[in-house]
Amino acid sequence: MTALLRLQVAAQGFPFDDVVRTRLVLESAVVEALAAHPAAQTADAHAVLDAMDAEGLAPAEFLALDAQFHLALADASDNVVIAAMMAGLRTAIETYVQAGAAKIPDWDAVADRLRAEHRDIVAAVEAGEGTRAATLVTSHIAGYYAHLAATPAAPADKN
């Protein structure tokens, strides 16, 4: 527990690009491992996906569920080290994701895309398609951050 808390505190100061690259490595390994075991437990991921379908979710609520989804996959991998690392990085990930979402003018379209990508990832895992699942999760994570990078900052409120 002490190590996890230290990682959470340290994660606040990690460079954004390092956090993204770490996510790509960890999460692609997670979905590949899950896909290799047909009995992988994806029920928690499905429950989070269903919650993400609720109407009227604010971006912050949606993104909290998004983080839960990714943690549910890590937990399902039965690799306690990866699950702990993902949990430890969660604060850093949420900080970057939430800050970026605030500048996305077409949030509903982005949320729809993220929902579809999540469902595609789980479907690939459940079909035993590890390479496809890894490709999908990599595209999902990299695509969101690329979208953030390409979105100009929202104008400051003049009121």
GROMACS .gro file of N, CA and C in nm:
model
  477
    1MET      N    1   0.082  -0.118   0.000
    1MET     CA    2   0.000   0.000   0.000
    1MET      C    3   0.087   0.125   0.000
    2THR      N    4   0.196   0.120   0.074
    2THR     CA    5   0.287   0.234   0.080
    2THR      C    6   0.344   0.264  -0.058
    3ALA      N    7   0.384   0.160  -0.130
    3ALA     CA    8   0.440   0.179  -0.264
    3ALA      C    9   0.336   0.240  -0.358
    4LEU      N   10   0.212   0.196  -0.347
    4LEU     CA   11   0.105   0.250  -0.430
    4LEU      C   12   0.085   0.398  -0.402
    5LEU      N   13   0.083   0.435  -0.275
    5LEU     CA   14   0.066   0.576  -0.240
    5LEU      C   15   0.183   0.661  -0.290
    6ARG      N   16   0.304   0.606  -0.281
    6ARG     CA   17   0.421   0.679  -0.332
    6ARG      C   18   0.410   0.701  -0.483
    7LEU      N   19   0.364   0.598  -0.555
    7LEU     CA   20   0.347   0.610  -0.700
    7LEU      C   21   0.242   0.715  -0.733
    8GLN      N   22   0.133   0.718  -0.657
    8GLN     CA   23   0.029   0.817  -0.683
    8GLN      C   24   0.082   0.958  -0.663
    9VAL      N   25   0.158   0.980  -0.559
    9VAL     CA   26   0.215   1.112  -0.533
    9VAL      C   27   0.316   1.147  -0.641
   10ALA      N   28   0.403   1.055  -0.676
   10ALA     CA   29   0.505   1.080  -0.778
   10ALA      C   30   0.441   1.104  -0.914
   11ALA      N   31   0.331   1.037  -0.942
   11ALA     CA   32   0.267   1.047  -1.073
   11ALA      C   33   0.222   1.189  -1.104
   12GLN      N   34   0.198   1.268  -1.002
   12GLN     CA   35   0.157   1.406  -1.025
   12GLN      C   36   0.264   1.486  -1.100
   13GLY      N   37   0.388   1.448  -1.081
   13GLY     CA   38   0.496   1.521  -1.145
   13GLY      C   39   0.550   1.456  -1.271
   14PHE      N   40   0.491   1.346  -1.313
   14PHE     CA   41   0.541   1.278  -1.431
   14PHE      C   42   0.510   1.357  -1.557
   15PRO      N   43   0.602   1.360  -1.653
   15PRO     CA   44   0.572   1.426  -1.780
   15PRO      C   45   0.456   1.357  -1.851
   16PHE      N   46   0.370   1.437  -1.910
   16PHE     CA   47   0.251   1.392  -1.981
   16PHE      C   48   0.283   1.281  -2.081
   17ASP      N   49   0.384   1.301  -2.165
   17ASP     CA   50   0.419   1.202  -2.267
   17ASP      C   51   0.461   1.069  -2.205
   18ASP      N   52   0.529   1.074  -2.092
   18ASP     CA   53   0.571   0.951  -2.024
   18ASP      C   54   0.450   0.875  -1.971
   19VAL      N   55   0.353   0.946  -1.919
   19VAL     CA   56   0.231   0.881  -1.869
   19VAL      C   57   0.159   0.812  -1.985
   20VAL      N   58   0.147   0.881  -2.097
   20VAL     CA   59   0.079   0.824  -2.214
   20VAL      C   60   0.153   0.700  -2.263
   21ARG      N   61   0.284   0.709  -2.277
   21ARG     CA   62   0.361   0.593  -2.325
   21ARG      C   63   0.352   0.476  -2.228
   22THR      N   64   0.350   0.505  -2.100
   22THR     CA   65   0.336   0.399  -2.001
   22THR      C   66   0.200   0.333  -2.012
   23ARG      N   67   0.096   0.413  -2.030
   23ARG     CA   68  -0.039   0.357  -2.051
   23ARG      C   69  -0.041   0.265  -2.171
   24LEU      N   70   0.023   0.307  -2.279
   24LEU     CA   71   0.023   0.226  -2.401
   24LEU      C   72   0.086   0.090  -2.376
   25VAL      N   73   0.197   0.088  -2.306
   25VAL     CA   74   0.265  -0.038  -2.276
   25VAL      C   75   0.180  -0.125  -2.185
   26LEU      N   76   0.135  -0.067  -2.074
   26LEU     CA   77   0.060  -0.145  -1.975
   26LEU      C   78  -0.073  -0.195  -2.030
   27GLU      N   79  -0.148  -0.106  -2.091
   27GLU     CA   80  -0.284  -0.143  -2.131
   27GLU      C   81  -0.286  -0.236  -2.252
   28SER      N   82  -0.190  -0.223  -2.341
   28SER     CA   83  -0.186  -0.319  -2.451
   28SER      C   84  -0.150  -0.458  -2.398
   29ALA      N   85  -0.060  -0.464  -2.301
   29ALA     CA   86  -0.026  -0.593  -2.239
   29ALA      C   87  -0.146  -0.652  -2.165
   30VAL      N   88  -0.223  -0.566  -2.099
   30VAL     CA   89  -0.341  -0.611  -2.025
   30VAL      C   90  -0.441  -0.677  -2.118
   31VAL      N   91  -0.477  -0.610  -2.227
   31VAL     CA   92  -0.581  -0.666  -2.315
   31VAL      C   93  -0.531  -0.790  -2.389
   32GLU      N   94  -0.403  -0.793  -2.423
   32GLU     CA   95  -0.349  -0.915  -2.485
   32GLU      C   96  -0.357  -1.033  -2.390
   33ALA      N   97  -0.321  -1.008  -2.263
   33ALA     CA   98  -0.327  -1.116  -2.164
   33ALA      C   99  -0.471  -1.160  -2.141
   34LEU      N  100  -0.563  -1.067  -2.133
   34LEU     CA  101  -0.704  -1.101  -2.114
   34LEU      C  102  -0.756  -1.185  -2.230
   35ALA      N  103  -0.720  -1.146  -2.351
   35ALA     CA  104  -0.769  -1.217  -2.470
   35ALA      C  105  -0.714  -1.360  -2.476
   36ALA      N  106  -0.599  -1.383  -2.415
   36ALA     CA  107  -0.539  -1.516  -2.417
   36ALA      C  108  -0.610  -1.613  -2.324
   37HIS      N  109  -0.697  -1.561  -2.238
   37HIS     CA  110  -0.772  -1.644  -2.143
   37HIS      C  111  -0.920  -1.629  -2.169
   38PRO      N  112  -0.980  -1.722  -2.238
   38PRO     CA  113  -1.121  -1.711  -2.276
   38PRO      C  114  -1.215  -1.687  -2.159
   39ALA      N  115  -1.175  -1.725  -2.040
   39ALA     CA  116  -1.261  -1.707  -1.923
   39ALA      C  117  -1.235  -1.573  -1.854
   40ALA      N  118  -1.169  -1.481  -1.923
   40ALA     CA  119  -1.137  -1.351  -1.864
   40ALA      C  120  -1.265  -1.286  -1.809
   41GLN      N  121  -1.249  -1.226  -1.696
   41GLN     CA  122  -1.364  -1.162  -1.630
   41GLN      C  123  -1.382  -1.020  -1.680
   42THR      N  124  -1.477  -1.003  -1.769
   42THR     CA  125  -1.503  -0.870  -1.824
   42THR      C  126  -1.635  -0.811  -1.774
   43ALA      N  127  -1.697  -0.876  -1.677
   43ALA     CA  128  -1.826  -0.828  -1.625
   43ALA      C  129  -1.815  -0.688  -1.567
   44ASP      N  130  -1.708  -0.659  -1.493
   44ASP     CA  131  -1.692  -0.525  -1.436
   44ASP      C  132  -1.675  -0.421  -1.546
   45ALA      N  133  -1.600  -0.455  -1.649
   45ALA     CA  134  -1.582  -0.362  -1.761
   45ALA      C  135  -1.716  -0.337  -1.829
   46HIS      N  136  -1.797  -0.442  -1.846
   46HIS     CA  137  -1.930  -0.424  -1.906
   46HIS      C  138  -2.019  -0.336  -1.819
   47ALA      N  139  -2.011  -0.352  -1.689
   47ALA     CA  140  -2.093  -0.270  -1.598
   47ALA      C  141  -2.056  -0.123  -1.612
   48VAL      N  142  -1.927  -0.096  -1.624
   48VAL     CA  143  -1.883   0.043  -1.641
   48VAL      C  144  -1.928   0.096  -1.777
   49LEU      N  145  -1.917   0.014  -1.880
   49LEU     CA  146  -1.962   0.056  -2.013
   49LEU      C  147  -2.110   0.092  -2.011
   50ASP      N  148  -2.190   0.011  -1.941
   50ASP     CA  149  -2.332   0.040  -1.931
   50ASP      C  150  -2.356   0.172  -1.858
   51ALA      N  151  -2.280   0.197  -1.753
   51ALA     CA  152  -2.293   0.323  -1.680
   51ALA      C  153  -2.254   0.442  -1.768
   52MET      N  154  -2.157   0.422  -1.857
   52MET     CA  155  -2.113   0.529  -1.948
   52MET      C  156  -2.221   0.564  -2.051
   53ASP      N  157  -2.318   0.476  -2.069
   53ASP     CA  158  -2.426   0.501  -2.164
   53ASP      C  159  -2.537   0.590  -2.106
   54ALA      N  160  -2.531   0.621  -1.978
   54ALA     CA  161  -2.635   0.703  -1.916
   54ALA      C  162  -2.642   0.840  -1.983
   55GLU      N  163  -2.763   0.886  -2.002
   55GLU     CA  164  -2.783   1.017  -2.065
   55GLU      C  165  -2.745   1.128  -1.967
   56GLY      N  166  -2.694   1.236  -2.022
   56GLY     CA  167  -2.668   1.355  -1.944
   56GLY      C  168  -2.544   1.352  -1.857
   57LEU      N  169  -2.454   1.256  -1.880
   57LEU     CA  170  -2.330   1.255  -1.802
   57LEU      C  171  -2.247   1.377  -1.836
   58ALA      N  172  -2.201   1.446  -1.735
   58ALA     CA  173  -2.107   1.556  -1.756
   58ALA      C  174  -1.973   1.496  -1.797
   59PRO      N  175  -1.890   1.571  -1.867
   59PRO     CA  176  -1.758   1.517  -1.905
   59PRO      C  177  -1.680   1.460  -1.787
   60ALA      N  178  -1.683   1.527  -1.673
   60ALA     CA  179  -1.609   1.478  -1.556
   60ALA      C  180  -1.662   1.342  -1.510
   61GLU      N  181  -1.795   1.326  -1.512
   61GLU     CA  182  -1.855   1.198  -1.473
   61GLU      C  183  -1.817   1.089  -1.573
   62PHE      N  184  -1.828   1.122  -1.700
   62PHE     CA  185  -1.793   1.026  -1.805
   62PHE      C  186  -1.648   0.982  -1.791
   63LEU      N  187  -1.559   1.079  -1.771
   63LEU     CA  188  -1.417   1.047  -1.765
   63LEU      C  189  -1.379   0.971  -1.638
   64ALA      N  190  -1.453   0.992  -1.530
   64ALA     CA  191  -1.431   0.910  -1.410
   64ALA      C  192  -1.468   0.765  -1.441
   65LEU      N  193  -1.577   0.745  -1.513
   65LEU     CA  194  -1.615   0.610  -1.554
   65LEU      C  195  -1.514   0.553  -1.652
   66ASP      N  196  -1.463   0.637  -1.741
   66ASP     CA  197  -1.360   0.595  -1.835
   66ASP      C  198  -1.239   0.538  -1.759
   67ALA      N  199  -1.196   0.609  -1.656
   67ALA     CA  200  -1.083   0.562  -1.576
   67ALA      C  201  -1.118   0.430  -1.508
   68GLN      N  202  -1.241   0.417  -1.458
   68GLN     CA  203  -1.286   0.292  -1.397
   68GLN      C  204  -1.281   0.177  -1.498
   69PHE      N  205  -1.320   0.206  -1.621
   69PHE     CA  206  -1.317   0.104  -1.725
   69PHE      C  207  -1.176   0.050  -1.744
   70HIS      N  208  -1.081   0.139  -1.759
   70HIS     CA  209  -0.942   0.098  -1.781
   70HIS      C  210  -0.887   0.022  -1.659
   71LEU      N  211  -0.925   0.066  -1.539
   71LEU     CA  212  -0.883  -0.005  -1.419
   71LEU      C  213  -0.950  -0.142  -1.409
   72ALA      N  214  -1.075  -0.152  -1.452
   72ALA     CA  215  -1.145  -0.281  -1.449
   72ALA      C  216  -1.073  -0.382  -1.537
   73LEU      N  217  -1.025  -0.338  -1.652
   73LEU     CA  218  -0.949  -0.428  -1.739
   73LEU      C  219  -0.818  -0.470  -1.672
   74ALA      N  220  -0.749  -0.373  -1.612
   74ALA     CA  221  -0.623  -0.405  -1.544
   74ALA      C  222  -0.647  -0.502  -1.429
   75ASP      N  223  -0.753  -0.480  -1.352
   75ASP     CA  224  -0.786  -0.570  -1.242
   75ASP      C  225  -0.819  -0.710  -1.292
   76ALA      N  226  -0.889  -0.717  -1.405
   76ALA     CA  227  -0.929  -0.846  -1.461
   76ALA      C  228  -0.809  -0.927  -1.509
   77SER      N  229  -0.697  -0.861  -1.534
   77SER     CA  230  -0.579  -0.931  -1.585
   77SER      C  231  -0.517  -1.023  -1.480
   78ASP      N  232  -0.556  -1.007  -1.355
   78ASP     CA  233  -0.500  -1.085  -1.245
   78ASP      C  234  -0.349  -1.066  -1.229
   79ASN      N  235  -0.300  -0.953  -1.278
   79ASN     CA  236  -0.160  -0.918  -1.258
   79ASN      C  237  -0.160  -0.804  -1.158
   80VAL      N  238  -0.129  -0.835  -1.033
   80VAL     CA  239  -0.140  -0.735  -0.927
   80VAL      C  240  -0.042  -0.619  -0.945
   81VAL      N  241   0.070  -0.644  -1.009
   81VAL     CA  242   0.167  -0.536  -1.031
   81VAL      C  243   0.111  -0.437  -1.132
   82ILE      N  244   0.059  -0.487  -1.244
   82ILE     CA  245   0.002  -0.397  -1.344
   82ILE      C  246  -0.119  -0.324  -1.288
   83ALA      N  247  -0.205  -0.395  -1.216
   83ALA     CA  248  -0.322  -0.331  -1.157
   83ALA      C  249  -0.280  -0.221  -1.060
   84ALA      N  250  -0.177  -0.246  -0.980
   84ALA     CA  251  -0.129  -0.144  -0.886
   84ALA      C  252  -0.067  -0.026  -0.959
   85MET      N  253   0.007  -0.053  -1.066
   85MET     CA  254   0.066   0.056  -1.143
   85MET      C  255  -0.042   0.142  -1.207
   86MET      N  256  -0.144   0.078  -1.264
   86MET     CA  257  -0.254   0.154  -1.324
   86MET      C  258  -0.326   0.237  -1.217
   87ALA      N  259  -0.350   0.178  -1.101
   87ALA     CA  260  -0.415   0.251  -0.993
   87ALA      C  261  -0.328   0.368  -0.948
   88GLY      N  262  -0.198   0.346  -0.942
   88GLY     CA  263  -0.107   0.451  -0.901
   88GLY      C  264  -0.099   0.565  -1.002
   89LEU      N  265  -0.113   0.532  -1.128
   89LEU     CA  266  -0.109   0.634  -1.233
   89LEU      C  267  -0.244   0.702  -1.252
   90ARG      N  268  -0.348   0.648  -1.190
   90ARG     CA  269  -0.484   0.697  -1.214
   90ARG      C  270  -0.497   0.848  -1.194
   91THR      N  271  -0.440   0.900  -1.087
   91THR     CA  272  -0.453   1.043  -1.059
   91THR      C  273  -0.389   1.126  -1.169
   92ALA      N  274  -0.270   1.085  -1.213
   92ALA     CA  275  -0.202   1.158  -1.320
   92ALA      C  276  -0.283   1.150  -1.449
   93ILE      N  277  -0.335   1.032  -1.479
   93ILE     CA  278  -0.414   1.013  -1.600
   93ILE      C  279  -0.539   1.100  -1.594
   94GLU      N  280  -0.610   1.096  -1.481
   94GLU     CA  281  -0.734   1.174  -1.469
   94GLU      C  282  -0.706   1.323  -1.479
   95THR      N  283  -0.596   1.368  -1.422
   95THR     CA  284  -0.562   1.510  -1.428
   95THR      C  285  -0.546   1.555  -1.573
   96TYR      N  286  -0.471   1.480  -1.652
   96TYR     CA  287  -0.449   1.517  -1.792
   96TYR      C  288  -0.577   1.504  -1.874
   97VAL      N  289  -0.651   1.396  -1.851
   97VAL     CA  290  -0.771   1.371  -1.929
   97VAL      C  291  -0.878   1.476  -1.899
   98GLN      N  292  -0.898   1.506  -1.772
   98GLN     CA  293  -1.001   1.605  -1.734
   98GLN      C  294  -0.964   1.744  -1.786
   99ALA      N  295  -0.838   1.781  -1.773
   99ALA     CA  296  -0.796   1.913  -1.821
   99ALA      C  297  -0.815   1.923  -1.972
  100GLY      N  298  -0.785   1.818  -2.043
  100GLY     CA  299  -0.800   1.818  -2.188
  100GLY      C  300  -0.946   1.823  -2.232
  101ALA      N  301  -1.032   1.754  -2.159
  101ALA     CA  302  -1.174   1.748  -2.196
  101ALA      C  303  -1.237   1.885  -2.190
  102ALA      N  304  -1.190   1.969  -2.101
  102ALA     CA  305  -1.247   2.102  -2.086
  102ALA      C  306  -1.233   2.187  -2.212
  103LYS      N  307  -1.139   2.154  -2.297
  103LYS     CA  308  -1.119   2.235  -2.418
  103LYS      C  309  -1.176   2.171  -2.544
  104ILE      N  310  -1.248   2.060  -2.529
  104ILE     CA  311  -1.306   1.992  -2.646
  104ILE      C  312  -1.446   2.046  -2.671
  105PRO      N  313  -1.466   2.117  -2.782
  105PRO     CA  314  -1.598   2.175  -2.808
  105PRO      C  315  -1.703   2.072  -2.851
  106ASP      N  316  -1.661   1.963  -2.909
  106ASP     CA  317  -1.754   1.862  -2.958
  106ASP      C  318  -1.753   1.740  -2.865
  107TRP      N  319  -1.769   1.765  -2.733
  107TRP     CA  320  -1.755   1.661  -2.634
  107TRP      C  321  -1.846   1.542  -2.661
  108ASP      N  322  -1.972   1.565  -2.698
  108ASP     CA  323  -2.066   1.454  -2.719
  108ASP      C  324  -2.016   1.358  -2.827
  109ALA      N  325  -1.962   1.413  -2.934
  109ALA     CA  326  -1.908   1.328  -3.042
  109ALA      C  327  -1.788   1.249  -2.992
  110VAL      N  328  -1.703   1.312  -2.915
  110VAL     CA  329  -1.585   1.243  -2.861
  110VAL      C  330  -1.629   1.133  -2.765
  111ALA      N  331  -1.726   1.161  -2.679
  111ALA     CA  332  -1.775   1.061  -2.584
  111ALA      C  333  -1.835   0.941  -2.659
  112ASP      N  334  -1.909   0.968  -2.765
  112ASP     CA  335  -1.966   0.859  -2.846
  112ASP      C  336  -1.855   0.773  -2.906
  113ARG      N  337  -1.751   0.838  -2.956
  113ARG     CA  338  -1.638   0.763  -3.014
  113ARG      C  339  -1.569   0.679  -2.907
  114LEU      N  340  -1.546   0.737  -2.790
  114LEU     CA  341  -1.480   0.664  -2.682
  114LEU      C  342  -1.562   0.543  -2.639
  115ARG      N  343  -1.694   0.559  -2.628
  115ARG     CA  344  -1.782   0.447  -2.593
  115ARG      C  345  -1.766   0.333  -2.694
  116ALA      N  346  -1.772   0.368  -2.821
  116ALA     CA  347  -1.761   0.266  -2.927
  116ALA      C  348  -1.625   0.198  -2.921
  117GLU      N  349  -1.520   0.274  -2.900
  117GLU     CA  350  -1.386   0.216  -2.892
  117GLU      C  351  -1.374   0.121  -2.773
  118HIS      N  352  -1.431   0.160  -2.659
  118HIS     CA  353  -1.428   0.073  -2.542
  118HIS      C  354  -1.498  -0.060  -2.571
  119ARG      N  355  -1.613  -0.052  -2.632
  119ARG     CA  356  -1.688  -0.175  -2.663
  119ARG      C  357  -1.611  -0.262  -2.763
  120ASP      N  358  -1.544  -0.199  -2.860
  120ASP     CA  359  -1.464  -0.275  -2.956
  120ASP      C  360  -1.347  -0.346  -2.887
  121ILE      N  361  -1.286  -0.280  -2.791
  121ILE     CA  362  -1.174  -0.339  -2.717
  121ILE      C  363  -1.222  -0.463  -2.641
  122VAL      N  364  -1.333  -0.449  -2.570
  122VAL     CA  365  -1.386  -0.562  -2.493
  122VAL      C  366  -1.428  -0.676  -2.586
  123ALA      N  367  -1.488  -0.642  -2.698
  123ALA     CA  368  -1.529  -0.746  -2.794
  123ALA      C  369  -1.408  -0.823  -2.845
  124ALA      N  370  -1.299  -0.753  -2.873
  124ALA     CA  371  -1.178  -0.821  -2.920
  124ALA      C  372  -1.120  -0.911  -2.811
  125VAL      N  373  -1.122  -0.862  -2.687
  125VAL     CA  374  -1.075  -0.944  -2.574
  125VAL      C  375  -1.159  -1.070  -2.564
  126GLU      N  376  -1.290  -1.054  -2.567
  126GLU     CA  377  -1.379  -1.169  -2.551
  126GLU      C  378  -1.372  -1.267  -2.668
  127ALA      N  379  -1.333  -1.216  -2.784
  127ALA     CA  380  -1.316  -1.303  -2.901
  127ALA      C  381  -1.179  -1.370  -2.903
  128GLY      N  382  -1.095  -1.339  -2.805
  128GLY     CA  383  -0.962  -1.399  -2.800
  128GLY      C  384  -0.865  -1.339  -2.899
  129GLU      N  385  -0.895  -1.219  -2.946
  129GLU     CA  386  -0.811  -1.151  -3.046
  129GLU      C  387  -0.717  -1.053  -2.978
  130GLY      N  388  -0.611  -1.108  -2.918
  130GLY     CA  389  -0.518  -1.027  -2.841
  130GLY      C  390  -0.447  -0.918  -2.919
  131THR      N  391  -0.399  -0.952  -3.036
  131THR     CA  392  -0.328  -0.852  -3.117
  131THR      C  393  -0.423  -0.739  -3.157
  132ARG      N  394  -0.544  -0.778  -3.196
  132ARG     CA  395  -0.644  -0.676  -3.233
  132ARG      C  396  -0.681  -0.590  -3.112
  133ALA      N  397  -0.700  -0.652  -2.997
  133ALA     CA  398  -0.733  -0.578  -2.876
  133ALA      C  399  -0.622  -0.479  -2.841
  134ALA      N  400  -0.497  -0.523  -2.852
  134ALA     CA  401  -0.383  -0.435  -2.823
  134ALA      C  402  -0.378  -0.318  -2.921
  135THR      N  403  -0.403  -0.346  -3.048
  135THR     CA  404  -0.405  -0.240  -3.149
  135THR      C  405  -0.516  -0.141  -3.119
  136LEU      N  406  -0.633  -0.193  -3.083
  136LEU     CA  407  -0.748  -0.106  -3.053
  136LEU      C  408  -0.723  -0.019  -2.931
  137VAL      N  409  -0.667  -0.076  -2.824
  137VAL     CA  410  -0.645   0.004  -2.704
  137VAL      C  411  -0.535   0.108  -2.729
  138THR      N  412  -0.435   0.072  -2.809
  138THR     CA  413  -0.330   0.168  -2.843
  138THR      C  414  -0.388   0.283  -2.924
  139SER      N  415  -0.469   0.251  -3.023
  139SER     CA  416  -0.533   0.356  -3.104
  139SER      C  417  -0.626   0.442  -3.020
  140HIS      N  418  -0.696   0.378  -2.928
  140HIS     CA  419  -0.790   0.449  -2.840
  140HIS      C  420  -0.717   0.553  -2.754
  141ILE      N  421  -0.613   0.509  -2.687
  141ILE     CA  422  -0.540   0.599  -2.598
  141ILE      C  423  -0.468   0.707  -2.678
  142ALA      N  424  -0.393   0.665  -2.780
  142ALA     CA  425  -0.318   0.762  -2.861
  142ALA      C  426  -0.412   0.857  -2.933
  143GLY      N  427  -0.526   0.806  -2.979
  143GLY     CA  428  -0.622   0.890  -3.050
  143GLY      C  429  -0.681   0.999  -2.964
  144TYR      N  430  -0.712   0.967  -2.839
  144TYR     CA  431  -0.767   1.069  -2.748
  144TYR      C  432  -0.665   1.179  -2.724
  145TYR      N  433  -0.542   1.139  -2.696
  145TYR     CA  434  -0.440   1.240  -2.669
  145TYR      C  435  -0.405   1.319  -2.795
  146ALA      N  436  -0.410   1.258  -2.911
  146ALA     CA  437  -0.388   1.333  -3.036
  146ALA      C  438  -0.500   1.433  -3.057
  147HIS      N  439  -0.623   1.392  -3.025
  147HIS     CA  440  -0.737   1.484  -3.037
  147HIS      C  441  -0.717   1.604  -2.944
  148LEU      N  442  -0.672   1.578  -2.822
  148LEU     CA  443  -0.646   1.689  -2.729
  148LEU      C  444  -0.539   1.783  -2.783
  149ALA      N  445  -0.434   1.725  -2.838
  149ALA     CA  446  -0.325   1.807  -2.890
  149ALA      C  447  -0.369   1.892  -3.007
  150ALA      N  448  -0.464   1.841  -3.086
  150ALA     CA  449  -0.509   1.912  -3.205
  150ALA      C  450  -0.620   2.013  -3.176
  151THR      N  451  -0.675   2.008  -3.054
  151THR     CA  452  -0.784   2.097  -3.019
  151THR      C  453  -0.727   2.225  -2.957
  152PRO      N  454  -0.758   2.339  -3.018
  152PRO     CA  455  -0.708   2.465  -2.960
  152PRO      C  456  -0.771   2.490  -2.824
  153ALA      N  457  -0.699   2.559  -2.741
  153ALA     CA  458  -0.751   2.591  -2.608
  153ALA      C  459  -0.878   2.673  -2.621
  154ALA      N  460  -0.972   2.649  -2.532
  154ALA     CA  461  -1.097   2.724  -2.532
  154ALA      C  462  -1.066   2.870  -2.496
  155PRO      N  463  -1.139   2.964  -2.556
  155PRO     CA  464  -1.114   3.104  -2.520
  155PRO      C  465  -1.148   3.129  -2.373
  156ALA      N  466  -1.074   3.220  -2.314
  156ALA     CA  467  -1.097   3.253  -2.174
  156ALA      C  468  -1.232   3.322  -2.160
  157ASP      N  469  -1.298   3.296  -2.048
  157ASP     CA  470  -1.428   3.357  -2.020
  157ASP      C  471  -1.405   3.504  -1.988
  158LYS      N  472  -1.473   3.591  -2.059
  158LYS     CA  473  -1.455   3.737  -2.043
  158LYS      C  474  -1.544   3.793  -1.933
  159ASN      N  475  -1.632   3.711  -1.873
  159ASN     CA  476  -1.723   3.763  -1.770
  159ASN      C  477  -1.658   3.774  -1.636
   0.00000   0.00000   0.00000
